[in-house]
Amino acid sequence: MSIKFKPKTKEFHLYNQEVSYIFCVLSNGQLGHLYYGKRINPDESYLQFIEGEYRSLTSFVSEENSTFSLQHTRQEYPSFGTGDYADAAFMIKTKDGSRLSDFKFYDFKIQKGKPTLEGLPSTYVDSDEEAETLTIQLRDDYSQTLLELTYTIYENRPVITRHARFEQLGDEVIVLEKALSMSLDLLDSDFKCLHLDGAWGRERHVNVLPLKQGCHSIYSLKGASSAEHNPFLALLRGSANENFGEVFGFSLVYSGNFIGQIDVSPYDEARINFGIHPENFEWLLSKGDSFMTPEVVMVYSDCGLNGMSQTFHSLFRQRLVRGKWRDRLRPVLLNNWEAMTFDFDEKRILTLAKEAASVGIELFVMDDGWFGKRNSDRSGLGDWTVNHEKLPHGLTGLIESIHEMGMSFGLWIEPEMVNKDSDLYREHPDWIFHHPERNTSHGRFQYTLNLANEAVYQNIYQQLHHLLANHEIDYIKWDMNRYMSEVFSPLHSSQQQGELSHRYILNLYRLYDALTSEFPNVLFESCSSGGGRFDPAMLYYAPQTWTSDNSDAIERLKIQYGTSMVYPLSSMGCHVSEVPNQQVQRITPLSTRANVAYFGSFGYELDLSTLSNDEKKAITNQIAFYKNYRHVFQRGEFTRLISPFESKVTAWQVMSEDGNQGFVAFYRTMVTSNEGRQRLMLQNLQPEAIYKINHSKNYSGATLMNAGLVIDKEAFVEGLRDFTSLLISIEKQ
Ligand code: DGJ
């Protein structure tokens, strides 16, 4: 791995065994992009990719050279208004009202390792040998602003991370109106674009579209990364698919408003822009102030989407998730929400807990409804003290009883929100986002606390600190059940209003950071009405996320398939729930529900007391099975085999880190009459090695990968039925 600077041609080349990223200083001092893709020779020059040509209807940089135009030059971090007419990476408004800037190369620094981004989550290294970092400094003389572009390349991963930082050096106050994390001008647009979209209950469905001239974007203006679009984009070259071809993946480490854009020019070049959404965003910089953008993680794969996903999985699992829980196996949990919603008391909780302990559950989670006057979603949020009417022995008494049963104890919170019917709101009605002269919308009868305000932050921090410091809580589920609206605060000046959304997110990270450092043994799971804030930034603090409120096994195939594009199995909370399913009324076999939920951080979300003895026995066996093999599911290499978006069956595979043990899951979503034979081409095996399939027959890796594994129709214990599945074990001999 290396970062090379060639002084003669002023080219920077970042490369490792797999990938090259090249840019240069242009003749006007700005930065031009040359190449990103499979590794190419670091000793050659690539200036031929700066095309200079006279064209009509074009603005040229100077009269001396009517072939040099920013409009036709690929750039590294393009500015607004000076001849490049595509969307810029940033915009600065100066005192005179102009939005022009001209950042010229000033200096650069190459260092070992990877610096942290102050106040922001990011990927990291455990040793300085794992990565190298290049920081380029540029200056705009007129506004006296410094711009730093930072790039880190990992040694053994096809990963480059990027972010930008602005610092005001001069006396003039400038307004940053747009500050994206990256811009990338690719040499062509021969790609399909893939993103993960949906809504509540059907998050992260895979969408693939051809690139066409014009601008295509995904975004969130909801104050959360959102269920509608995940902050992730991939470009698939030509006919690339799951297993073949070039794929470029971009993942933004941010939980708030974002935009990801692909703009294809009339010359069939593609510009990717990614970062904080500029709408309702502005940031004032006085002398000495700086602004840092979130990090974007760029992954290159020349073996299709699976290759890209496997790189994201190992990076996020090993170098994004932090703390003790990074390397610990996750407990099997039971959550009481779907069994009880708000309707519980200590007796009901303990009855369920006893049942949970008897089937082998390790972590009992008490969800919404335990605090304040929380008997419905109309009251209580904001008051994080126990409801003694429901829990007469308080949290302490309850936790003691759960611990005595041999389980750890988890608790639900939603600290960013308040109901009007709460002591907190009655005391501080001005603490929510609202405009005093306008209507304030609600979501689920709740309002968003203005976490950007220090007093609000301190209050929430104190309440949560008190909760965790005074109770033996082992796990926290941190929920967030509405998107933000009327993002305005009478507590802030008119100039600060454009900063609120991002300041909220910064203080959310600060809050998570404080609590996770003070209580390092607590396992945090993030949640936002299911998967409404499933993003890499959350994983930096909370190693797992509740994947979706939709726990129907068949719907989950699509949700988990899409989520796996970026996020490792260990990060996905996956539970077996009751049938008929509460979200879609579908009845699926218990075995299929488990066969889907095993591929994640596993748990249950149902009333065990309503089940038959046979069902309880089956659940006991499922839990024992998962405990035996959770290292395979939580740490193994996951490969998608057949997509639920393209077929009536779904299949995927996981192999343990050492490659000795694995599972293939085959799900029959819809039965076809007189169906043909199904054959699965397995992946990720050693061709010469012999593998025992389902504890019976042996095949070579080469056979299983090239000729395939034939699905035995007789093996479906439920017979020929919709929603059945097989979990097939693979053991290396
Ligand atoms: C939404 C979550 O996704 C559910 O699992 C549950 O915790 C409810 N909120 C509780 O209000």
XYZ file of C-alpha atoms and ligand atoms in Angstrom:
744
model
C 0.000 0.000 0.000
C 1.205 3.459 -0.701
C 0.380 7.009 -1.456
C 2.665 8.451 -4.096
C 3.180 12.053 -5.098
C 4.910 12.735 -8.406
C 6.274 16.300 -8.165
C 6.896 16.643 -11.888
C 3.345 15.961 -12.980
C 1.811 16.857 -9.606
C -0.097 13.577 -9.487
C -1.256 11.807 -6.342
C -1.725 8.050 -6.629
C -3.291 6.064 -3.772
C -3.011 2.330 -4.303
C -2.905 -1.087 -2.707
C -2.972 -4.549 -4.294
C -6.528 -4.084 -5.532
C -7.351 -0.474 -6.173
C -5.951 2.798 -7.551
C -7.221 6.325 -6.982
C -5.466 9.102 -8.882
C -5.798 12.879 -9.055
C -3.570 15.832 -9.844
C -3.065 19.551 -9.423
C -4.441 21.277 -12.520
C -2.764 24.215 -14.263
C -5.041 26.677 -12.403
C -4.084 25.184 -9.011
C -7.383 23.331 -8.495
C -7.561 19.539 -8.250
C -8.448 17.330 -11.220
C -9.574 13.722 -10.979
C -7.806 11.159 -13.185
C -8.861 7.598 -12.325
C -10.588 5.370 -9.758
C -10.783 1.593 -10.194
C -8.753 -1.577 -10.340
C -5.117 -1.044 -9.438
C -2.988 0.301 -12.281
C 0.732 0.998 -12.472
C 1.750 3.581 -9.855
C 4.837 4.547 -11.866
C 2.966 5.785 -14.917
C 1.447 9.205 -15.459
C -2.267 9.538 -16.179
C -2.440 13.158 -17.268
C -3.838 12.023 -20.614
C -7.196 11.816 -18.850
C -7.348 15.586 -18.642
C -9.090 16.332 -21.876
C -8.511 19.767 -23.359
C -10.568 20.760 -26.343
C -12.363 23.826 -27.630
C -16.146 23.525 -27.549
C -18.893 26.060 -28.144
C -21.087 27.219 -25.279
C -18.255 26.629 -22.872
C -16.583 28.874 -20.296
C -12.811 28.688 -20.330
C -10.565 29.456 -17.384
C -8.411 32.053 -19.190
C -7.957 33.683 -22.576
C -4.490 32.155 -22.788
C -5.897 28.677 -23.142
C -9.237 28.105 -24.832
C -9.110 24.372 -24.258
C -9.063 24.385 -20.439
C -12.570 24.496 -19.112
C -13.796 23.328 -15.709
C -16.980 22.208 -17.418
C -15.045 19.543 -19.307
C -12.409 18.707 -16.719
C -13.027 15.958 -14.196
C -12.556 17.407 -10.765
C -11.854 16.263 -7.259
C -14.073 18.589 -5.223
C -15.747 20.980 -7.670
C -16.731 24.522 -6.770
C -19.773 26.525 -7.770
C -20.148 29.225 -10.352
C -16.769 29.345 -12.083
C -17.433 27.512 -15.301
C -18.364 24.034 -14.114
C -22.112 23.888 -14.477
C -22.794 20.564 -12.751
C -23.738 20.392 -9.075
C -20.823 21.488 -6.912
C -19.391 19.715 -3.882
C -19.657 22.816 -1.707
C -20.832 26.392 -1.655
C -19.545 29.285 0.391
C -21.307 32.615 0.647
C -18.954 35.517 1.332
C -19.753 38.916 2.874
C -20.320 40.535 -0.511
C -23.058 37.999 -1.288
C -21.085 36.029 -3.864
C -20.929 32.254 -3.883
C -17.771 31.972 -5.943
C -14.610 30.314 -4.754
C -11.269 29.256 -6.135
C -9.466 26.764 -3.903
C -5.897 26.310 -5.052
C -3.475 23.614 -3.998
C -1.364 24.776 -1.063
C 0.255 21.786 0.625
C -0.122 18.106 1.390
C 0.750 15.631 4.132
C 1.021 11.843 4.055
C 0.824 10.000 7.363
C 0.601 6.438 8.549
C -2.660 5.241 10.050
C -5.999 7.016 10.031
C -6.898 10.087 12.079
C -10.256 10.217 13.847
C -12.895 12.738 12.832
C -13.542 14.836 15.900
C -17.152 14.534 17.024
C -18.099 12.280 14.124
C -18.202 8.507 13.797
C -15.803 6.953 11.305
C -13.968 3.792 10.395
C -10.655 3.383 12.207
C -7.459 1.335 12.376
C -6.132 -0.749 15.252
C -2.541 -0.176 14.175
C -0.936 2.511 12.031
C 0.296 -0.169 9.637
C -3.267 -0.862 8.490
C -3.699 2.315 6.476
C -2.108 5.475 5.115
C -3.692 8.911 4.954
C -3.246 11.808 2.561
C -4.418 15.287 3.488
C -4.456 17.941 0.784
C -4.667 21.588 1.772
C -6.201 24.125 -0.584
C -6.774 27.820 -0.009
C -9.177 30.359 -1.339
C -7.299 33.652 -1.073
C -10.287 35.952 -1.448
C -12.331 34.503 1.420
C -9.193 33.363 3.256
C -10.598 29.895 3.780
C -8.660 26.663 4.089
C -10.063 23.450 2.636
C -8.622 20.091 3.597
C -9.465 16.946 1.651
C -8.503 13.787 3.508
C -8.196 10.331 1.950
C -7.312 7.102 3.755
C -6.433 3.903 1.933
C -6.426 0.589 3.817
C -3.577 -1.799 3.175
C -5.506 -5.053 2.951
C -8.949 -3.912 1.950
C -10.150 -2.331 -1.303
C -11.351 0.627 0.747
C -10.721 4.359 0.514
C -12.406 6.775 2.895
C -12.839 10.493 2.322
C -13.979 13.603 4.091
C -13.498 17.358 3.806
C -12.815 20.088 6.339
C -13.212 23.854 6.018
C -11.454 26.337 8.279
C -11.878 30.073 8.207
C -8.485 31.760 8.494
C -9.514 35.327 7.768
C -11.532 37.909 9.694
C -14.549 37.731 7.424
C -17.473 35.555 8.526
C -18.382 33.126 5.750
C -21.457 30.939 5.384
C -20.998 27.358 4.295
C -24.193 26.620 2.381
C -23.188 23.203 1.124
C -20.370 20.912 2.211
C -20.538 17.400 0.782
C -18.256 14.597 1.878
C -17.180 13.679 -1.618
C -17.469 14.313 -5.283
C -16.129 11.882 -7.825
C -15.983 12.394 -11.589
C -15.800 8.994 -13.252
C -14.410 8.659 -16.770
C -17.620 7.207 -18.168
C -21.171 6.276 -17.253
C -21.405 2.664 -18.383
C -23.049 1.672 -15.110
C -26.246 0.606 -13.490
C -26.995 2.245 -10.197
C -28.167 0.290 -7.153
C -29.699 1.755 -4.042
C -31.709 0.545 -1.068
C -35.150 2.071 -0.783
C -38.475 1.417 0.868
C -40.657 2.654 3.663
C -41.638 1.610 7.170
C -41.965 -2.175 7.245
C -40.189 -2.719 3.931
C -36.842 -1.092 4.388
C -33.806 -1.440 2.128
C -35.347 -3.135 -0.867
C -32.918 -3.434 -3.756
C -33.497 -1.048 -6.646
C -31.348 -1.219 -9.777
C -31.628 1.389 -12.527
C -29.697 2.120 -15.685
C -27.784 5.405 -15.680
C -29.106 7.952 -18.128
C -28.085 11.507 -18.885
C -29.351 13.816 -16.200
C -29.263 13.816 -12.463
C -30.563 11.001 -10.287
C -30.602 11.255 -6.524
C -31.535 9.557 -3.302
C -31.907 11.649 -0.196
C -33.371 12.189 3.224
C -34.752 15.453 4.601
C -36.318 13.646 7.554
C -33.667 14.309 10.178
C -32.800 10.599 10.140
C -31.043 8.576 7.475
C -34.526 7.107 6.868
C -36.392 3.979 5.857
C -37.052 5.477 2.420
C -33.441 5.667 1.196
C -30.365 4.248 2.854
C -27.233 6.445 2.665
C -25.647 4.036 0.216
C -25.111 3.868 -3.542
C -23.444 1.316 -5.762
C -22.462 1.496 -9.401
C -22.329 -1.756 -11.378
C -20.282 -1.641 -14.534
C -22.006 -2.998 -17.670
C -23.436 -6.406 -16.915
C -21.871 -6.790 -13.450
C -24.031 -8.808 -11.051
C -23.808 -10.501 -7.649
C -20.708 -12.501 -8.523
C -19.037 -10.927 -11.520
C -17.848 -7.571 -12.702
C -16.793 -4.223 -11.332
C -18.788 -2.587 -8.588
C -18.155 0.715 -6.793
C -19.925 1.106 -3.429
C -20.332 4.377 -1.503
C -21.569 4.451 2.070
C -22.020 7.659 4.035
C -21.259 7.441 7.743
C -24.057 9.765 8.804
C -27.491 9.516 10.439
C -29.191 12.742 9.370
C -30.273 14.516 6.184
C -28.212 13.401 3.232
C -28.071 13.434 -0.531
C -26.453 10.944 -2.893
C -26.451 12.037 -6.519
C -25.327 10.653 -9.827
C -25.173 13.181 -12.603
C -24.476 11.885 -16.096
C -23.189 14.596 -18.418
C -23.993 14.921 -22.129
C -20.505 13.482 -22.656
C -21.481 10.335 -20.728
C -19.298 10.969 -17.732
C -20.722 10.386 -14.267
C -20.336 12.623 -11.234
C -21.122 11.097 -7.837
C -21.868 13.581 -5.066
C -22.533 12.375 -1.531
C -22.907 14.134 1.793
C -25.130 16.193 4.057
C -28.174 17.517 2.194
C -27.679 21.224 1.519
C -31.371 22.054 1.936
C -32.008 23.990 5.157
C -28.305 23.670 5.933
C -25.875 26.471 6.554
C -22.907 26.820 8.835
C -21.298 30.089 9.907
C -17.521 30.158 10.089
C -15.784 33.011 11.885
C -12.023 33.290 12.197
C -10.618 30.048 13.652
C -13.853 28.046 13.195
C -13.905 24.861 11.202
C -16.453 22.451 9.787
C -15.828 18.766 9.184
C -17.996 16.717 6.830
C -18.962 13.128 7.668
C -16.897 10.334 6.208
C -17.791 8.444 3.085
C -16.483 4.893 2.620
C -15.720 3.872 -0.957
C -15.369 0.173 -1.729
C -14.141 -1.268 -5.005
C -14.934 -4.831 -6.092
C -14.023 -6.697 -9.249
C -16.062 -9.721 -8.210
C -19.533 -8.289 -8.202
C -21.866 -7.130 -5.486
C -21.013 -10.028 -3.188
C -17.364 -8.957 -3.273
C -18.360 -5.382 -2.414
C -20.662 -6.488 0.410
C -18.042 -8.782 1.937
C -15.602 -5.863 2.062
C -18.203 -3.634 3.738
C -19.126 -6.422 6.175
C -15.614 -7.078 7.419
C -14.721 -3.380 7.535
C -17.847 -2.399 9.459
C -17.660 -5.402 11.789
C -13.974 -4.991 12.568
C -13.189 -1.307 12.028
C -16.431 0.627 12.533
C -18.157 -1.130 15.411
C -16.181 -0.418 18.588
C -15.921 -1.430 22.184
C -16.293 -4.718 23.989
C -19.238 -5.841 21.897
C -17.241 -5.679 18.686
C -15.612 -9.000 19.535
C -18.306 -10.543 21.727
C -20.912 -12.957 20.460
C -24.361 -11.464 20.769
C -26.871 -12.951 23.207
C -30.138 -14.583 22.129
C -32.825 -12.183 23.293
C -36.546 -12.125 23.844
C -38.321 -8.783 23.490
C -41.793 -8.349 24.995
C -43.119 -5.717 22.524
C -45.119 -7.859 20.105
C -46.403 -9.988 22.997
C -47.657 -7.111 25.148
C -47.170 -3.643 23.632
C -48.036 -1.239 26.514
C -50.210 -3.699 28.336
C -48.063 -5.217 31.069
C -47.180 -5.176 34.712
C -44.470 -6.844 36.766
C -46.424 -10.105 37.000
C -46.895 -10.434 33.238
C -43.268 -9.527 32.604
C -41.996 -12.091 35.091
C -44.280 -14.790 33.706
C -42.909 -14.209 30.225
C -39.357 -13.995 31.572
C -39.731 -17.357 33.308
C -40.895 -18.922 30.043
C -37.999 -17.237 28.245
C -35.447 -18.611 30.695
C -36.900 -22.089 30.345
C -36.282 -22.211 26.571
C -32.730 -20.860 26.864
C -33.114 -17.111 26.238
C -30.039 -15.195 27.471
C -31.276 -11.603 27.439
C -34.766 -10.465 28.392
C -35.733 -7.076 26.943
C -38.522 -4.933 28.346
C -39.661 -2.635 25.548
C -41.780 0.525 25.508
C -44.220 1.211 28.370
C -42.186 0.897 31.593
C -41.700 4.599 32.427
C -43.619 7.787 33.235
C -47.337 7.537 32.543
C -46.756 5.431 29.482
C -49.955 3.446 28.956
C -50.284 4.346 25.309
C -48.281 6.267 22.755
C -49.939 9.526 23.856
C -47.994 10.077 27.061
C -44.817 9.550 29.018
C -41.955 10.134 26.578
C -39.440 12.419 28.243
C -39.900 11.059 31.779
C -37.303 8.328 32.115
C -38.299 7.138 35.582
C -40.018 3.874 36.313
C -43.809 3.562 36.404
C -44.385 2.144 39.898
C -47.999 1.264 39.176
C -46.821 -1.251 36.602
C -43.587 -2.212 38.297
C -44.111 -1.917 42.085
C -40.604 -3.143 42.877
C -39.112 -0.638 40.503
C -36.554 -1.447 37.884
C -34.153 -2.656 40.555
C -36.559 -5.307 41.815
C -37.452 -6.444 38.332
C -33.854 -6.626 37.181
C -32.901 -8.638 40.248
C -35.604 -11.180 39.457
C -34.533 -11.433 35.802
C -30.889 -11.815 36.791
C -31.860 -14.500 39.282
C -33.429 -16.417 36.407
C -29.979 -16.461 34.792
C -30.748 -13.924 32.064
C -29.324 -10.482 31.478
C -31.697 -7.535 31.323
C -32.395 -5.056 28.528
C -34.457 -1.885 28.450
C -36.101 0.247 25.748
C -35.683 4.029 25.619
C -36.582 6.779 23.167
C -34.617 9.703 24.582
C -34.851 12.124 21.654
C -38.620 12.478 21.924
C -41.290 13.893 24.195
C -45.079 13.612 24.524
C -47.008 16.743 25.429
C -48.459 14.696 28.258
C -45.200 14.421 30.193
C -43.555 16.268 33.069
C -40.638 17.190 30.827
C -42.858 18.924 28.266
C -44.941 20.645 30.929
C -41.740 22.096 32.368
C -40.039 22.903 29.069
C -42.536 23.364 26.219
C -39.928 25.370 24.322
C -37.521 22.414 24.105
C -39.108 20.832 21.049
C -38.469 21.756 17.428
C -41.275 24.163 16.588
C -42.028 27.664 15.384
C -44.069 29.554 18.022
C -46.206 31.272 15.379
C -46.874 28.194 13.258
C -48.457 24.767 13.491
C -46.330 21.983 14.971
C -46.879 18.561 13.426
C -46.741 15.429 15.512
C -45.753 11.861 14.679
C -47.231 9.154 16.895
C -48.288 12.014 19.241
C -44.668 12.835 19.920
C -42.375 15.773 19.292
C -38.650 15.969 18.649
C -36.546 17.418 21.432
C -34.121 20.011 20.183
C -30.984 18.111 21.058
C -28.938 20.891 19.491
C -29.684 22.923 22.620
C -27.215 22.397 25.460
C -29.841 22.425 28.219
C -31.848 19.732 26.421
C -28.725 17.676 25.856
C -27.749 17.933 29.533
C -31.207 16.984 30.751
C -31.398 13.883 28.571
C -27.839 12.942 29.352
C -28.475 13.236 33.116
C -31.655 11.166 32.933
C -29.976 8.379 30.954
C -26.823 8.485 33.023
C -28.910 8.128 36.170
C -30.831 5.213 34.670
C -27.697 3.320 33.689
C -25.614 4.209 36.739
C -28.304 3.094 39.171
C -29.552 -0.083 37.536
C -27.861 -3.255 36.372
C -28.907 -2.810 32.769
C -27.089 -5.009 30.262
C -28.661 -3.862 27.013
C -30.380 -0.753 25.706
C -32.700 -0.537 22.715
C -32.561 3.122 21.610
C -35.617 3.929 19.525
C -36.621 6.992 17.482
C -40.177 6.813 16.231
C -40.779 9.895 14.167
C -39.124 11.989 11.506
C -38.431 15.611 12.290
C -40.602 18.475 11.153
C -40.717 22.237 11.818
C -36.978 22.150 12.509
C -36.854 25.576 14.104
C -35.847 26.626 17.581
C -36.801 29.843 19.379
C -33.798 29.143 21.613
C -31.394 29.772 18.733
C -30.578 32.932 16.786
C -31.829 33.422 13.231
C -28.311 32.731 11.948
C -28.137 29.387 13.734
C -31.384 27.935 12.362
C -29.639 26.333 9.362
C -27.231 24.581 11.712
C -29.888 22.863 13.829
C -30.297 19.574 11.951
C -26.584 18.865 11.896
C -26.018 20.132 15.457
C -28.779 17.749 16.557
C -26.915 14.836 14.961
C -23.597 15.963 16.458
C -25.138 16.030 19.928
C -26.818 12.682 19.308
C -23.346 11.265 18.604
C -22.006 13.053 21.684
C -24.737 11.496 23.801
C -24.108 8.018 22.428
C -20.390 8.519 22.869
C -20.716 9.590 26.507
C -23.014 6.704 27.434
C -21.151 3.993 25.541
C -17.831 5.094 27.097
C -19.228 5.355 30.613
C -21.080 2.043 30.367
C -18.868 -0.093 28.104
C -20.495 -3.382 29.108
C -23.920 -2.353 27.921
C -24.887 -3.652 24.481
C -26.718 -0.930 22.525
C -29.160 -1.671 19.719
C -30.383 1.277 17.672
C -33.866 1.439 16.200
C -36.137 3.879 14.445
C -39.612 2.391 14.046
C -37.632 -0.634 12.912
C -34.953 0.203 10.377
C -35.499 3.946 9.869
C -31.994 4.821 11.014
C -29.984 1.798 9.936
C -26.743 3.488 8.936
C -22.993 3.051 9.510
C -22.818 5.976 11.925
C -25.240 4.299 14.302
C -23.153 1.112 14.180
C -20.160 3.064 15.483
C -22.032 3.411 18.781
C -24.631 0.644 18.722
C -23.240 -2.567 17.210
C -26.668 -3.801 16.170
C -29.852 -2.264 14.752
C -33.439 -3.507 14.819
C -33.714 -4.287 11.127
C -37.440 -3.740 10.637
C -40.734 -3.771 12.522
C -41.809 -6.216 9.864
C -40.854 -9.587 11.311
C -42.718 -11.714 8.763
C -40.173 -14.272 7.555
C -41.066 -13.912 3.875
C -40.993 -10.112 3.895
C -37.762 -10.301 5.870
C -36.058 -12.149 3.003
C -36.145 -8.974 0.924
C -35.325 -6.702 3.847
C -32.353 -8.776 4.995
C -31.165 -9.402 1.439
C -31.100 -5.654 0.767
C -29.599 -4.791 4.147
C -26.805 -7.290 3.538
C -25.618 -5.217 0.575
C -23.756 -3.051 3.095
C -24.295 -4.233 6.648
C -22.881 -7.363 8.311
C -25.201 -10.055 9.684
C -24.125 -9.298 13.263
C -25.535 -5.781 12.887
C -29.057 -6.949 11.977
C -31.471 -7.617 14.833
C -33.631 -10.535 13.573
C -36.444 -12.068 15.628
C -38.860 -14.949 15.338
C -42.384 -13.651 15.943
C -45.876 -15.100 16.232
C -48.214 -16.188 13.439
C -50.396 -14.899 11.927
C -47.736 -12.237 11.609
C -48.780 -8.920 13.163
C -47.728 -6.852 10.166
C -48.923 -8.932 7.208
C -51.107 -11.671 8.746
C -49.073 -14.359 6.993
C -48.745 -17.794 8.534
C -45.290 -19.294 8.084
C -43.784 -22.412 9.668
C -41.782 -21.863 12.855
C -38.776 -23.476 11.154
C -38.809 -20.906 8.334
C -39.114 -18.035 10.795
C -36.004 -19.300 12.564
C -34.160 -20.125 9.334
C -34.526 -16.472 8.327
C -33.786 -14.958 11.752
C -30.624 -17.056 12.288
C -28.964 -14.830 9.681
C -28.522 -11.963 12.090
C -28.361 -11.209 15.804
C -31.043 -13.704 16.755
C -33.990 -13.411 19.087
C -37.716 -13.866 19.707
C -40.595 -11.449 19.956
C -43.718 -13.399 20.957
C -45.747 -14.619 23.902
C -44.252 -18.000 24.716
C -47.160 -18.877 26.994
C -49.522 -19.097 24.002
C -47.413 -21.780 22.330
C -47.872 -25.534 22.471
C -45.326 -27.746 24.198
C -44.102 -28.954 20.816
C -43.526 -25.394 19.679
C -41.670 -24.582 22.904
C -39.529 -27.660 22.419
C -38.758 -26.590 18.864
C -37.799 -23.133 20.124
C -35.546 -24.666 22.796
C -33.794 -26.597 20.026
C -33.519 -23.540 17.789
C -31.886 -21.542 20.576
C -29.466 -24.365 21.394
C -28.607 -24.643 17.691
C -27.980 -20.907 17.343
C -25.796 -20.816 20.447
C -23.650 -23.590 18.947
C -23.229 -21.845 15.623
C -23.684 -18.153 16.290
C -20.010 -17.533 15.591
C -20.692 -18.698 12.023
C -23.738 -16.439 11.577
C -22.316 -13.416 13.367
C -18.750 -13.494 12.108
C -18.795 -15.638 8.987
C -18.573 -14.582 5.362
C -22.029 -14.109 3.901
C -22.846 -14.641 0.220
C -26.142 -14.016 -1.529
C -27.036 -16.812 -3.971
C -30.584 -16.217 -5.284
C -32.401 -12.915 -4.955
C -35.978 -12.676 -3.610
C -36.377 -9.678 -5.913
C -35.824 -11.861 -8.966
C -37.141 -15.301 -8.066
C -39.809 -17.263 -6.205
C -37.040 -18.816 -4.158
C -34.274 -17.187 -2.163
C -30.924 -18.634 -1.166
C -27.864 -17.457 0.694
C -24.850 -18.943 2.388
C -22.562 -18.203 5.285
C -19.123 -19.736 5.941
C -17.237 -19.424 9.224
C -14.141 -17.207 9.313
C -11.868 -20.268 9.077
C -13.951 -21.727 6.234
C -14.543 -25.007 8.073
C -18.242 -24.711 8.794
C -21.127 -23.121 7.031
C -24.814 -23.078 6.197
C -26.822 -22.646 3.057
C -30.396 -21.504 3.459
C -32.973 -22.139 0.752
C -36.391 -20.496 1.046
C -39.387 -21.369 -1.065
C -41.448 -18.218 -1.160
C -44.046 -19.506 -3.581
C -44.444 -23.081 -4.675
C -44.660 -23.707 -8.412
C -46.669 -26.663 -9.641
C -44.576 -29.436 -11.159
C -41.490 -27.432 -10.336
C -38.091 -28.176 -11.838
C -35.008 -29.189 -9.951
C -33.255 -26.546 -7.937
C -29.493 -26.401 -7.963
C -27.453 -23.938 -5.930
C -23.995 -22.896 -7.042
C -22.232 -22.515 -3.713
C -19.501 -19.947 -3.221
C -16.506 -19.349 -1.107
C -15.310 -22.977 -0.774
C -11.868 -24.423 -1.468
C -12.065 -26.316 -4.786
C -9.862 -29.205 -3.595
C -11.411 -29.570 -0.144
C -14.145 -32.093 0.654
C -17.315 -30.922 2.363
C -19.918 -33.004 4.160
C -23.414 -31.776 3.342
C -26.096 -32.139 6.017
C -23.988 -34.642 7.963
C -24.335 -37.216 5.169
C -22.843 -36.936 1.674
C -19.383 -35.647 0.754
C -18.631 -33.450 -2.266
C -15.612 -31.475 -3.343
C -15.666 -27.688 -3.185
C -15.190 -27.623 -6.971
C -18.324 -29.748 -7.459
C -20.426 -27.656 -5.111
C -19.306 -24.392 -6.679
C -19.384 -25.418 -10.351
C -21.869 -28.267 -10.721
C -23.877 -27.135 -7.727
C -25.766 -28.579 -4.806
C -29.082 -30.201 -5.761
C -31.928 -29.287 -3.442
C -33.570 -32.422 -2.139
C -37.339 -31.904 -2.416
C -37.966 -34.709 0.060
C -36.057 -32.823 2.743
C -38.860 -30.282 3.256
C -40.554 -31.669 6.354
C -43.662 -29.561 5.709
C -43.959 -31.029 2.187
C -44.670 -29.009 -0.948
C -45.903 -25.751 0.564
C -45.352 -22.032 0.274
C -43.016 -20.431 2.802
C -41.031 -23.560 3.568
C -37.263 -23.610 3.846
C -34.177 -25.725 4.314
C -31.071 -24.987 6.328
C -28.258 -27.121 4.973
C -25.030 -27.564 6.900
C -21.611 -27.649 5.252
C -18.644 -29.135 7.114
C -15.150 -29.183 5.729
C -13.628 -32.651 6.166
C -40.820 0.835 17.297
C -39.890 -0.334 17.378
O -39.399 -0.653 16.118
C -40.612 -1.494 18.029
O -39.809 -2.620 18.026
C -41.008 -1.102 19.409
O -39.871 -0.878 20.176
C -41.875 0.145 19.358
N -41.262 1.204 18.625
C -42.181 0.621 20.767
O -42.835 1.820 20.756
